[in-house]
Short mmCIF file of C-alpha atoms in Angstrom, two decimals:
data_model
loop_
_atom_site.label_atom_id
_atom_site.label_comp_id
_atom_site.label_asym_id
_atom_site.label_seq_id
_atom_site.Cartn_x
_atom_site.Cartn_y
_atom_site.Cartn_z
CA MET A 103 6.78 232.88 116.29
CA HIS A 104 5.95 235.46 118.80
CA GLU A 105 9.13 237.34 116.75
CA LEU A 106 6.56 238.17 113.90
CA ARG A 107 4.95 239.66 116.53
CA ILE A 108 7.44 241.77 117.38
CA ALA A 109 8.58 242.01 113.78
CA LEU A 110 4.60 243.52 113.12
CA ALA A 111 5.63 245.82 116.46
CA LEU A 112 8.77 247.09 114.80
CA VAL A 113 7.30 247.70 111.34
CA ASP A 114 4.47 248.97 112.46
CA LEU A 115 6.53 252.33 114.86
CA ALA A 116 9.33 252.58 111.76
CA ALA A 117 6.47 253.32 109.51
CA ARG A 118 4.74 255.87 111.78
CA ALA A 119 8.08 257.23 112.46
CA ALA A 120 8.40 257.63 108.53
CA ALA A 121 4.65 259.05 108.25
CA GLU A 122 5.62 261.76 111.07
CA ALA A 123 8.90 262.42 108.97
CA GLN A 124 6.60 263.23 105.90
CA SER A 125 8.50 260.37 104.20
CA GLY A 126 6.94 257.39 102.32
CA ARG A 127 10.06 255.08 101.86
CA VAL A 128 12.46 253.85 104.47
CA ALA A 129 15.13 252.56 103.74
CA ALA A 130 17.11 250.76 107.23
CA VAL A 131 15.37 249.78 110.64
CA SER A 132 18.18 249.88 113.82
CA ILE A 133 17.74 248.17 116.21
CA ARG A 134 19.92 247.29 119.27
CA VAL A 135 18.72 243.31 120.87
CA GLY A 136 20.32 241.98 124.11
CA PRO A 137 20.93 238.26 124.33
CA LEU A 138 18.38 238.40 127.11
CA SER A 139 15.88 240.11 125.50
CA GLY A 140 14.06 236.83 124.12
CA VAL A 141 14.35 237.53 120.93
CA GLU A 142 16.43 235.10 118.19
CA VAL A 143 17.97 237.52 115.92
CA GLU A 144 18.28 235.32 112.74
CA SER A 145 13.95 234.21 112.97
CA LEU A 146 13.79 237.71 113.35
CA ARG A 147 15.17 238.46 110.40
CA SER A 148 13.53 235.96 108.98
CA VAL A 149 10.13 237.52 109.76
CA PHE A 150 10.36 241.18 109.27
CA PRO A 151 10.33 240.60 105.03
CA MET A 152 7.09 239.18 105.81
CA ALA A 153 6.32 242.14 108.32
CA ALA A 154 6.82 244.65 106.03
CA ALA A 155 5.47 243.54 103.82
CA GLY A 156 3.33 245.93 101.83
CA THR A 157 4.28 248.77 104.38
CA VAL A 158 7.01 251.89 103.47
CA CYS A 159 9.33 249.66 105.04
CA ALA A 160 8.78 246.90 102.23
CA ASP A 161 12.06 247.24 101.13
CA ALA A 162 14.75 248.67 104.52
CA ARG A 163 17.20 246.86 105.13
CA LEU A 164 17.16 245.55 108.63
CA GLU A 165 20.42 246.40 111.01
CA ILE A 166 20.39 244.36 114.30
CA GLN A 167 22.87 245.80 116.85
CA SER A 168 24.05 243.29 119.47
CA GLU A 169 23.78 244.78 122.91
CA PRO A 170 26.64 242.87 125.28
CA LEU A 171 25.16 241.17 128.12
CA ARG A 172 26.92 242.77 131.17
CA VAL A 173 26.67 242.98 134.84
CA TYR A 174 27.90 244.65 137.73
CA CYS A 175 29.74 242.91 140.06
CA PRO A 176 29.20 244.44 143.42
CA ARG A 177 32.77 242.77 144.46
CA CYS A 178 34.75 244.36 141.94
CA ARG A 179 32.78 246.96 141.80
CA ALA A 180 32.85 246.96 138.19
CA PRO A 181 30.19 246.38 135.63
CA ARG A 182 31.93 243.59 133.48
CA ASP A 183 30.85 242.25 129.85
CA LEU A 184 30.00 238.62 129.89
CA PRO A 185 31.41 236.10 127.25
CA ASP A 186 28.14 233.89 127.70
CA ILE A 187 24.31 234.01 128.48
CA THR A 188 25.07 231.78 131.40
CA PRO A 189 26.34 231.65 134.32
CA ILE A 190 25.60 234.92 135.16
CA GLN A 191 28.24 235.66 137.41
CA CYS A 192 31.35 237.71 137.41
CA PRO A 193 33.76 236.82 134.91
CA ILE A 194 36.72 237.72 136.65
CA CYS A 195 36.03 237.53 139.98
CA GLY A 196 33.27 234.14 139.75
CA THR A 197 30.64 235.79 142.02
CA PRO A 198 27.12 235.54 141.04
CA THR A 199 25.11 238.88 140.74
CA PRO A 200 21.46 239.60 139.43
CA ILE A 201 22.41 243.21 138.85
CA LEU A 202 22.11 243.15 134.78
CA LEU A 203 22.87 246.58 133.13
CA SER A 204 22.45 245.72 129.91
CA GLY A 205 21.19 242.61 127.68
CA ARG A 206 17.41 242.61 127.23
CA GLU A 207 17.56 245.30 124.82
CA LEU A 208 15.36 245.28 122.44
CA GLN A 209 15.16 248.85 120.87
CA LEU A 210 14.20 250.78 118.15
CA ASP A 211 17.04 253.17 117.92
CA SER A 212 16.47 255.00 114.09
CA ILE A 213 15.25 254.98 110.70
CA GLU A 214 16.68 256.07 107.63
CA VAL A 215 14.21 257.72 105.25
CA GLU A 216 14.05 258.70 101.96
CA ASP A 217 12.49 261.52 100.66
CA ASP A 218 9.69 261.46 98.77
CA VAL A 219 10.65 262.69 94.75
CA PRO A 220 8.58 265.45 93.66
CA ALA A 221 6.41 264.26 90.65
CA ASP A 222 7.23 267.58 88.70
CA ARG A 223 11.17 266.17 88.63
CA MET B 179 16.31 261.40 97.19
CA SER B 180 18.21 262.14 99.93
CA PRO B 181 18.58 259.73 103.11
CA ARG B 182 17.32 260.91 106.71
CA ILE B 183 18.13 259.26 109.67
CA VAL B 184 15.40 259.73 111.86
CA GLU B 185 16.56 259.08 115.86
CA LEU B 186 14.07 257.06 117.53
CA ARG B 187 15.38 255.32 120.57
CA THR B 188 12.24 253.62 121.94
CA ARG B 189 11.26 250.13 123.09
CA ILE B 190 9.85 248.01 120.13
CA LEU B 191 7.36 246.45 122.87
CA LYS B 192 6.69 250.08 123.90
CA LYS B 193 2.52 249.38 123.55
CA ASN B 194 2.74 246.41 125.59
CA ASP B 195 5.07 247.86 127.73
CA GLU B 196 2.13 250.57 128.15
CA VAL B 197 -0.43 248.62 128.60
CA ALA B 198 1.54 246.97 131.04
CA ARG B 199 2.23 250.09 132.99
CA THR B 200 -1.47 250.43 132.80
CA LEU B 201 -2.37 247.57 134.20
CA ARG B 202 0.69 247.47 136.96
CA ALA B 203 -1.40 251.13 137.61
CA ARG B 204 -4.71 249.67 138.29
CA PHE B 205 -3.52 246.41 139.56
CA ALA B 206 -1.46 248.36 142.63
CA ASP B 207 -4.65 251.56 143.01
CA GLN B 208 -7.21 248.26 144.07
CA GLY B 209 -4.90 246.20 145.90
CA THR B 210 -4.40 243.20 143.96
CA PHE B 211 -1.29 240.84 143.89
CA VAL B 212 -0.36 240.27 140.58
CA VAL B 213 1.48 236.57 140.08
CA SER B 214 2.43 234.92 136.28
CA LEU B 215 3.63 231.46 135.83
CA VAL B 216 5.84 230.67 132.82
CA SER B 217 7.02 227.21 131.80
CA GLY B 218 7.25 224.68 129.09
CA PRO B 219 4.33 222.68 128.75
CA GLY B 220 3.13 219.79 130.95
CA ALA B 221 5.70 221.53 133.57
CA GLY B 222 2.75 221.73 136.53
CA LYS B 223 1.23 225.77 136.01
CA THR B 224 -2.48 223.96 135.97
CA GLU B 225 -2.34 221.83 138.93
CA LEU B 226 0.00 223.95 140.99
CA LEU B 227 -2.59 226.66 140.61
CA GLN B 228 -5.97 224.62 141.00
CA ARG B 229 -4.19 223.69 144.29
CA THR B 230 -3.43 227.18 145.17
CA LEU B 231 -6.66 228.43 144.26
CA GLU B 232 -8.34 225.93 146.60
CA ALA B 233 -6.31 226.31 149.55
CA LEU B 234 -6.55 230.12 149.38
CA ARG B 235 -10.03 231.54 148.29
CA GLY B 236 -10.86 231.08 151.65
CA THR B 237 -8.85 233.97 153.13
CA LEU B 238 -7.98 235.55 150.23
CA ARG B 239 -10.80 236.79 146.53
CA VAL B 240 -8.16 235.17 144.75
CA ALA B 241 -9.44 234.66 140.12
CA ALA B 242 -6.72 233.16 137.81
CA LEU B 243 -6.55 233.85 133.32
CA VAL B 244 -4.78 231.55 131.97
CA GLY B 245 -4.04 230.95 128.03
CA ASP B 246 -3.77 228.40 125.78
CA LEU B 247 -3.87 228.21 121.65
CA ALA B 248 -6.76 226.51 121.87
CA THR B 249 -9.40 224.72 124.43
CA GLU B 250 -10.87 225.90 127.79
CA ASN B 251 -10.19 222.61 129.09
CA ASP B 252 -7.52 224.99 132.11
CA ALA B 253 -10.22 227.21 132.40
CA ARG B 254 -12.27 224.49 133.37
CA ARG B 255 -9.83 222.59 135.79
CA LEU B 256 -9.48 225.50 137.78
CA SER B 257 -13.06 226.10 138.50
CA ALA B 258 -13.09 223.30 139.37
CA SER B 259 -11.38 225.40 142.52
CA GLY B 260 -13.95 227.56 143.76
CA ALA B 261 -12.21 230.38 142.51
CA PRO B 262 -13.37 232.07 139.30
CA ALA B 263 -11.04 231.41 136.33
CA ARG B 264 -11.50 232.72 132.50
CA GLN B 265 -9.33 231.43 129.64
CA ILE B 266 -7.84 233.20 127.03
CA VAL B 267 -7.55 231.69 124.41
CA THR B 268 -4.66 233.17 122.28
CA GLY B 269 -5.15 231.52 118.80
CA SER B 270 -1.94 231.16 116.96
CA VAL B 271 0.47 233.52 119.29
CA CYS B 272 2.30 231.17 121.48
CA HIS B 273 2.82 233.76 124.40
CA LEU B 274 0.53 236.32 125.92
CA GLU B 275 0.48 239.94 126.01
CA ALA B 276 -0.26 242.48 128.42
CA GLN B 277 -3.62 243.71 125.90
CA MET B 278 -4.80 240.23 126.49
CA VAL B 279 -4.52 240.66 129.68
CA ALA B 280 -6.56 244.23 129.95
CA ASP B 281 -9.39 242.47 127.13
CA ALA B 282 -10.26 239.43 129.30
CA LEU B 283 -10.33 241.91 132.44
CA ALA B 284 -12.58 244.15 130.94
CA GLU B 285 -14.96 241.51 130.34
CA TRP B 286 -15.14 239.75 133.24
CA GLN B 287 -17.46 241.34 135.63
CA ALA B 288 -14.60 240.49 139.14
CA ASP B 289 -15.04 242.39 142.42
CA ARG B 290 -12.33 243.34 143.34
CA LEU B 291 -9.03 240.61 144.36
CA ASP B 292 -6.22 239.96 146.86
CA LEU B 293 -4.90 238.03 144.17
CA LEU B 294 -4.97 237.30 140.25
CA PHE B 295 -3.11 234.61 139.13
CA ILE B 296 -1.55 234.68 135.11
CA GLU B 297 -0.83 231.42 133.96
CA ASN B 298 0.91 232.19 130.71
CA VAL B 299 1.30 229.89 127.90
CA GLY B 300 3.34 226.50 127.70
CA ASN B 301 6.23 227.87 125.91
CA LEU B 302 10.08 228.37 127.29
CA VAL B 303 10.75 230.76 124.39
CA CYS B 304 8.06 233.89 123.91
CA PRO B 305 6.26 234.24 127.07
CA ALA B 306 9.91 235.82 128.33
CA SER B 307 9.51 239.12 126.32
CA PHE B 308 6.90 240.63 127.27
CA ASP B 309 5.43 242.29 130.47
CA LEU B 310 1.91 241.75 131.34
CA GLY B 311 1.95 244.06 134.62
CA GLU B 312 2.44 241.34 136.94
CA ASP B 313 4.04 241.67 140.37
CA LEU B 314 5.73 238.67 140.70
CA ARG B 315 6.77 236.10 137.86
CA VAL B 316 7.40 232.91 138.42
CA ALA B 317 8.87 229.75 136.57
CA LEU B 318 8.07 226.20 137.00
CA LEU B 319 11.23 223.25 136.56
CA SER B 320 9.04 220.18 136.44
CA VAL B 321 11.22 217.19 137.96
CA THR B 322 10.46 215.31 134.71
CA ASP B 323 12.18 218.53 132.79
CA GLY B 324 15.18 217.73 133.09
CA GLU B 325 17.88 219.30 135.04
CA ASP B 326 19.06 221.57 132.40
CA LYS B 327 16.14 223.71 131.22
CA PRO B 328 17.57 226.95 132.55
CA LEU B 329 20.72 226.65 130.70
CA LYS B 330 18.49 226.06 127.94
CA TYR B 331 16.23 229.38 127.77
CA PRO B 332 18.09 231.70 129.90
CA PRO B 333 15.84 234.40 128.37
CA LEU B 334 12.94 232.81 130.10
CA PHE B 335 14.10 231.57 133.31
CA ASN B 336 16.23 234.70 133.70
CA SER B 337 12.88 236.89 133.84
CA ALA B 338 11.25 235.17 136.28
CA ASP B 339 11.80 236.05 139.51
CA LEU B 340 11.05 232.93 141.53
CA PHE B 341 11.77 229.24 140.60
CA VAL B 342 8.78 226.34 141.56
CA ILE B 343 10.38 223.22 140.63
CA SER B 344 7.28 221.07 140.23
CA LYS B 345 6.90 217.26 140.74
CA VAL B 346 9.23 216.88 143.30
CA ASP B 347 7.12 213.67 144.56
CA LEU B 348 8.38 212.63 141.33
CA SER B 349 12.14 213.15 141.85
CA HIS B 350 13.15 209.52 143.26
CA ALA B 351 11.62 207.85 139.40
CA VAL B 352 13.28 209.60 137.19
CA GLY B 353 16.14 210.18 138.59
CA PHE B 354 16.59 213.65 139.14
CA ASP B 355 19.69 215.93 140.06
CA ARG B 356 18.29 218.16 142.18
CA SER B 357 22.07 219.99 143.02
CA ALA B 358 22.46 219.87 139.39
CA ALA B 359 18.53 221.68 138.70
CA LEU B 360 19.46 224.55 141.90
CA ARG B 361 23.29 225.16 140.09
CA ALA B 362 21.31 226.03 136.65
CA LEU B 363 18.99 227.96 138.33
CA GLU B 364 21.64 230.02 139.97
CA SER B 365 23.30 230.16 136.92
CA VAL B 366 21.03 231.78 135.07
CA ARG B 367 19.08 233.54 138.12
CA PRO B 368 21.40 234.33 140.78
CA GLY B 369 19.51 235.14 143.79
CA ALA B 370 16.31 234.19 143.34
CA THR B 371 14.42 232.17 145.68
CA VAL B 372 13.62 228.50 144.70
CA LEU B 373 10.87 226.61 146.39
CA GLU B 374 10.04 222.74 145.87
CA VAL B 375 6.54 221.75 145.29
CA SER B 376 4.86 218.76 144.36
CA ALA B 377 0.89 220.06 144.22
CA ARG B 378 -0.18 216.15 144.39
CA THR B 379 1.35 215.01 147.67
CA GLY B 380 1.24 218.62 149.07
CA ALA B 381 4.86 218.86 150.06
CA GLY B 382 6.13 222.23 149.71
CA MET B 383 2.71 223.78 149.21
CA ASP B 384 2.80 225.76 152.78
CA GLU B 385 6.16 227.21 151.89
CA TRP B 386 4.32 228.42 148.64
CA LEU B 387 1.57 229.41 150.47
CA SER B 388 3.55 231.23 152.73
CA GLU B 389 5.45 232.91 150.54
CA LEU B 390 2.19 234.49 148.46
CA ARG B 391 0.37 235.60 151.40
CA ARG B 392 3.53 237.04 152.37
CA ARG B 393 4.27 239.15 148.60
CA GLN B 394 0.28 239.76 149.02
CA ALA B 395 0.54 241.51 152.40
CA ASP B 396 3.65 243.62 151.63
CA LYS B 397 1.97 244.42 148.54
CA ARG B 398 -1.02 245.58 150.72
CA THR B 399 1.24 248.05 153.15
CA GLU B 400 2.97 249.43 150.44
CA ARG B 401 -0.14 251.41 149.15
#
């Protein structure tokens, strides 16, 4: 269940960023995940509320953008998106290539924060 | 209430990556070559490591850290090689993280090392995302695992720099399809070196040991 560790790290980063932005409530957390990141998106989704409970992220939506698995084909001299996680080879000419351009991402892109409503209003 | 977007663009495992970077800098400074081992449970990491430590400890200063959810069994097995070995008990955590390595090393009054091995928790999923500051990540595929394991767990196998097919002495008994395994490894990590080893009989051990010696020496000259 390493997704829980990852969710905890994510909530920690988001909470710090919210504090820096002087907000007490995070409405959304947007992340980017590649197919070779080692993270199962559905597992992450299911443990996120557990990690967020009791924090400023408690009610936050988790928005996950999947990154393509993109390699550089040395033969075509072009970037190629792979339709499947394996084989890691050019889908056009079939040349195997270890050069990954994207696919390992596990990134916090942004958070959406809400400003606290002043108590006298 | 007015919503605002705060752009961050930061690695989620930034903290782990920072600790790993610090470790890597320290290892570079000390001239320690660091090899981590990953595989599913029972692929033979500890056996390979035990034989490796025995073979290298005469000529190189070697040591090992080994992660498991529970028990100190593996550290005991590795200590039998005569090299220093230390257990990292992870509790409920299914993988090692850079901080666990840093903590284990901080408690350890080990002399400067030429080669440090880090045996990860036996798990084909969780260790993939965590950088430990190693120079070389070795994934084991045992002949009893099944040839298609790399295709079932691409992130972990793709994160490795070198492959060891282990327990090759059992190939015939289990009907291991060597070319299917090689195809699977090539499919998931094109171009990576594959070594075929039996720690028990010693088959392929020379190639494995000279690969380690060569890479360790290369790191020395880079300093």
